[in-house]
mmCIF file of C-alpha atoms in Angstrom:
data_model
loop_
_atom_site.group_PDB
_atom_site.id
_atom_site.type_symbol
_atom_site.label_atom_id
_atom_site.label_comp_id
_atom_site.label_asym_id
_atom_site.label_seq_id
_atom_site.Cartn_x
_atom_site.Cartn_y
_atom_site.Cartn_z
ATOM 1 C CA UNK A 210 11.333 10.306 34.037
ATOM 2 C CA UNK A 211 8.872 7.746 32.842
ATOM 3 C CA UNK A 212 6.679 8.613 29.556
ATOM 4 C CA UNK A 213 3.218 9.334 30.618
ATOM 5 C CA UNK A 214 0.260 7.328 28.680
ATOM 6 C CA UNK A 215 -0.849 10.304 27.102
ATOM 7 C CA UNK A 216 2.837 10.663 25.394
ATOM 8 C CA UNK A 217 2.115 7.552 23.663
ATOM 9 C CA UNK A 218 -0.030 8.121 20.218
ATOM 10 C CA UNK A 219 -1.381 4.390 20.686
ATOM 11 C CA UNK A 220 -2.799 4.358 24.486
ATOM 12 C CA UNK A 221 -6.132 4.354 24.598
ATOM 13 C CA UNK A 222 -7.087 7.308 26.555
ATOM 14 C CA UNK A 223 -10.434 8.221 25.014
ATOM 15 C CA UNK A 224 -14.187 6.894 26.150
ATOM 16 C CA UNK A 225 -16.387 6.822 22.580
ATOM 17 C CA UNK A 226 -18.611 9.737 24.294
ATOM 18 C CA UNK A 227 -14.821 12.047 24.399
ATOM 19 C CA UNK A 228 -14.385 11.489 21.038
ATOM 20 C CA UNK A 229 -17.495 12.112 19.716
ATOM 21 C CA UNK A 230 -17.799 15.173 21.201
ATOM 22 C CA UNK A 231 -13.967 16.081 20.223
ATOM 23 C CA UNK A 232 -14.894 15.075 16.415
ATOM 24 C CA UNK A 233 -18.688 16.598 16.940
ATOM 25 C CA UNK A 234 -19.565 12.837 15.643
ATOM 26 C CA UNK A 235 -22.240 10.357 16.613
ATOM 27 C CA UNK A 236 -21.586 8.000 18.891
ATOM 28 C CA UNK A 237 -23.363 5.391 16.599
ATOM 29 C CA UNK A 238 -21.377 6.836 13.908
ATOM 30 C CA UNK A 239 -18.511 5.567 15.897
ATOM 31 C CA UNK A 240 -19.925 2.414 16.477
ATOM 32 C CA UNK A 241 -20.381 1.469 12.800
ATOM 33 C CA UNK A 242 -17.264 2.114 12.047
ATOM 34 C CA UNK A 243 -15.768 -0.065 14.895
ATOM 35 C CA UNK A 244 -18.493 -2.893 13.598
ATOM 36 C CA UNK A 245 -17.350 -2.711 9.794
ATOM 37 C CA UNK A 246 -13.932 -3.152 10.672
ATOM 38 C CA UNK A 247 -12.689 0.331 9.195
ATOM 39 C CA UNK A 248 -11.753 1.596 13.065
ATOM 40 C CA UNK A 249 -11.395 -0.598 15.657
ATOM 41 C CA UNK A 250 -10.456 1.106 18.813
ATOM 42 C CA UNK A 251 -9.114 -1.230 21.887
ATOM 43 C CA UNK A 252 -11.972 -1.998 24.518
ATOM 44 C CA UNK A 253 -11.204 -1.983 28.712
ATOM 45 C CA UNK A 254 -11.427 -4.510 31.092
ATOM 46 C CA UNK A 255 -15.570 -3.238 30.932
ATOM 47 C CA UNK A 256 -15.850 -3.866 27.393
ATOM 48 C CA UNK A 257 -16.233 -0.196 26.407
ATOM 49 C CA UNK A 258 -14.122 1.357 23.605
ATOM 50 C CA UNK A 259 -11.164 3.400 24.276
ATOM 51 C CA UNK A 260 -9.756 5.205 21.668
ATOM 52 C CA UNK A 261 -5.969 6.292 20.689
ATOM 53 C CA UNK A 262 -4.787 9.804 19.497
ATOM 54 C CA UNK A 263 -3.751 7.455 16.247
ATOM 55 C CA UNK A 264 -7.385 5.936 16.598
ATOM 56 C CA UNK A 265 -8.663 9.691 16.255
ATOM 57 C CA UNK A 266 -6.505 10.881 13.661
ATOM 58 C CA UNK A 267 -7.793 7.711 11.141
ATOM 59 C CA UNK A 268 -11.426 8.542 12.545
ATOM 60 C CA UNK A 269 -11.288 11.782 10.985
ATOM 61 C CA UNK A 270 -9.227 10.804 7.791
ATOM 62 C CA UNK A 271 -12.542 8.354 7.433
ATOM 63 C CA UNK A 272 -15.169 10.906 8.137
ATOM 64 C CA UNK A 273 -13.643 13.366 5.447
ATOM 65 C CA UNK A 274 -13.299 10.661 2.783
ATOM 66 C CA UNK A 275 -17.558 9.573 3.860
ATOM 67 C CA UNK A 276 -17.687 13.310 3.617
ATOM 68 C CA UNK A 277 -17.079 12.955 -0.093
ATOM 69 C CA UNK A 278 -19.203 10.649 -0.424
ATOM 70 C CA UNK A 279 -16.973 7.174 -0.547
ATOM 71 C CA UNK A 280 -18.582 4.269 1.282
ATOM 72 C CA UNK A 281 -17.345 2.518 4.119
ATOM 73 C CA UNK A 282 -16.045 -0.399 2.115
ATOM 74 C CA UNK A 283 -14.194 1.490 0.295
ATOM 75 C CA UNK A 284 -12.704 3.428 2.903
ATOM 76 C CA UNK A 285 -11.397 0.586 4.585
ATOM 77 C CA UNK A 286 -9.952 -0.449 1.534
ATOM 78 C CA UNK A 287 -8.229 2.891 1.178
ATOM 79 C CA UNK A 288 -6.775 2.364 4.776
ATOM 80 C CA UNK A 289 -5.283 -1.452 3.924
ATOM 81 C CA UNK A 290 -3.698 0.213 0.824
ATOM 82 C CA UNK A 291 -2.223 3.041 2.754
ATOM 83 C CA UNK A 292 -0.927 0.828 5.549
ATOM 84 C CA UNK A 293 0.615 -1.234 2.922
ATOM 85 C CA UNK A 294 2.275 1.500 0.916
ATOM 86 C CA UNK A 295 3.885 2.966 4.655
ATOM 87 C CA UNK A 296 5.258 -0.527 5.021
ATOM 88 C CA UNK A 297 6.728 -0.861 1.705
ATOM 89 C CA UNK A 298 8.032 2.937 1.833
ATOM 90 C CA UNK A 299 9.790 1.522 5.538
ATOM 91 C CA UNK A 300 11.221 -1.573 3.638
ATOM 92 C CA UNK A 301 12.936 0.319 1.037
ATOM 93 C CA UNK A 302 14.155 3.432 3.791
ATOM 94 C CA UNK A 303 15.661 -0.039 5.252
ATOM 95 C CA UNK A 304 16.836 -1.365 2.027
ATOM 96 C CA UNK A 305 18.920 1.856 1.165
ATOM 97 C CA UNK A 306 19.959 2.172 4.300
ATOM 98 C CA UNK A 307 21.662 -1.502 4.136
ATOM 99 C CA UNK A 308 22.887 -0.606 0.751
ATOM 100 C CA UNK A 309 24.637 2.614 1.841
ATOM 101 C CA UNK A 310 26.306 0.982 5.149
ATOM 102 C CA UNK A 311 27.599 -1.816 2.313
ATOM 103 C CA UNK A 312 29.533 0.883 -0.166
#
C-alpha cells in the first residue's frame, strides 16, 4: 500500500487559516514569519501557503522562544545553528559508522 500524504512530515497539508487556528496564532503572525525568512512554508499552484507537520512543529518551537521574549532575528539564527548542529551530529553517526564497518 502506497504512503498517504499525510504520512509524510514534509507534505504540505495545512492552509495558513488551519494552522492558525491549530496553534491559536494570527494569521499575520504567520505571515511575518514566512516574510522574515524564519518559516517558510511551500505555497500551491494559487500562491497560498501550505504548511507541513515539520512546518508546524518549528512554528511553535519559534512562538515559544518569541514567547520569551527573543526577536525574530535571533530566532532564525537559533534555527540555522540547530540545523547545522543535526547535520554535523549525522556526519559523525556516518563517520563512526564507517569507522566501525573498517575494524
Amino acid at each position: 500500500m502506497a504512503d498517504l500524504p499525510f504520512d509524510d512530515e514534509h507534505a504540505p497539508l495545512y492552509s495558513l487559516g488551519q494552522v492558525a487556528a491549530m496553534l491559536n496564532v494570527q494569521q499575520a503572525y504567520l505571515r511575518r514569519l514566512d516574510q522574515h525568512d524564519v518559516v517558510t512554508p511551500r505555497r500551491s499552484e494559487g500562491g497560498q501557503r501550505r504548511y507541513s507537520r515539520r512546518d508546524i512543529l518549528i512554528v511553535q518551537h519559534v512562538t515559544r522562544m518569541a514567547d520569551e521574549g527573543m526577536t525574530l532575528i535571533a530566532i532564525r539564527r537559533i534555527l540555522e545553528l540547530e540545523r547545522e548542529l543535526a547535520a554535523l551530529r549525522e556526519e559523525l553517526r556516518r563517520t563512526r559508522e564507517r569507522l566501525r564497518e573498517l575494524e
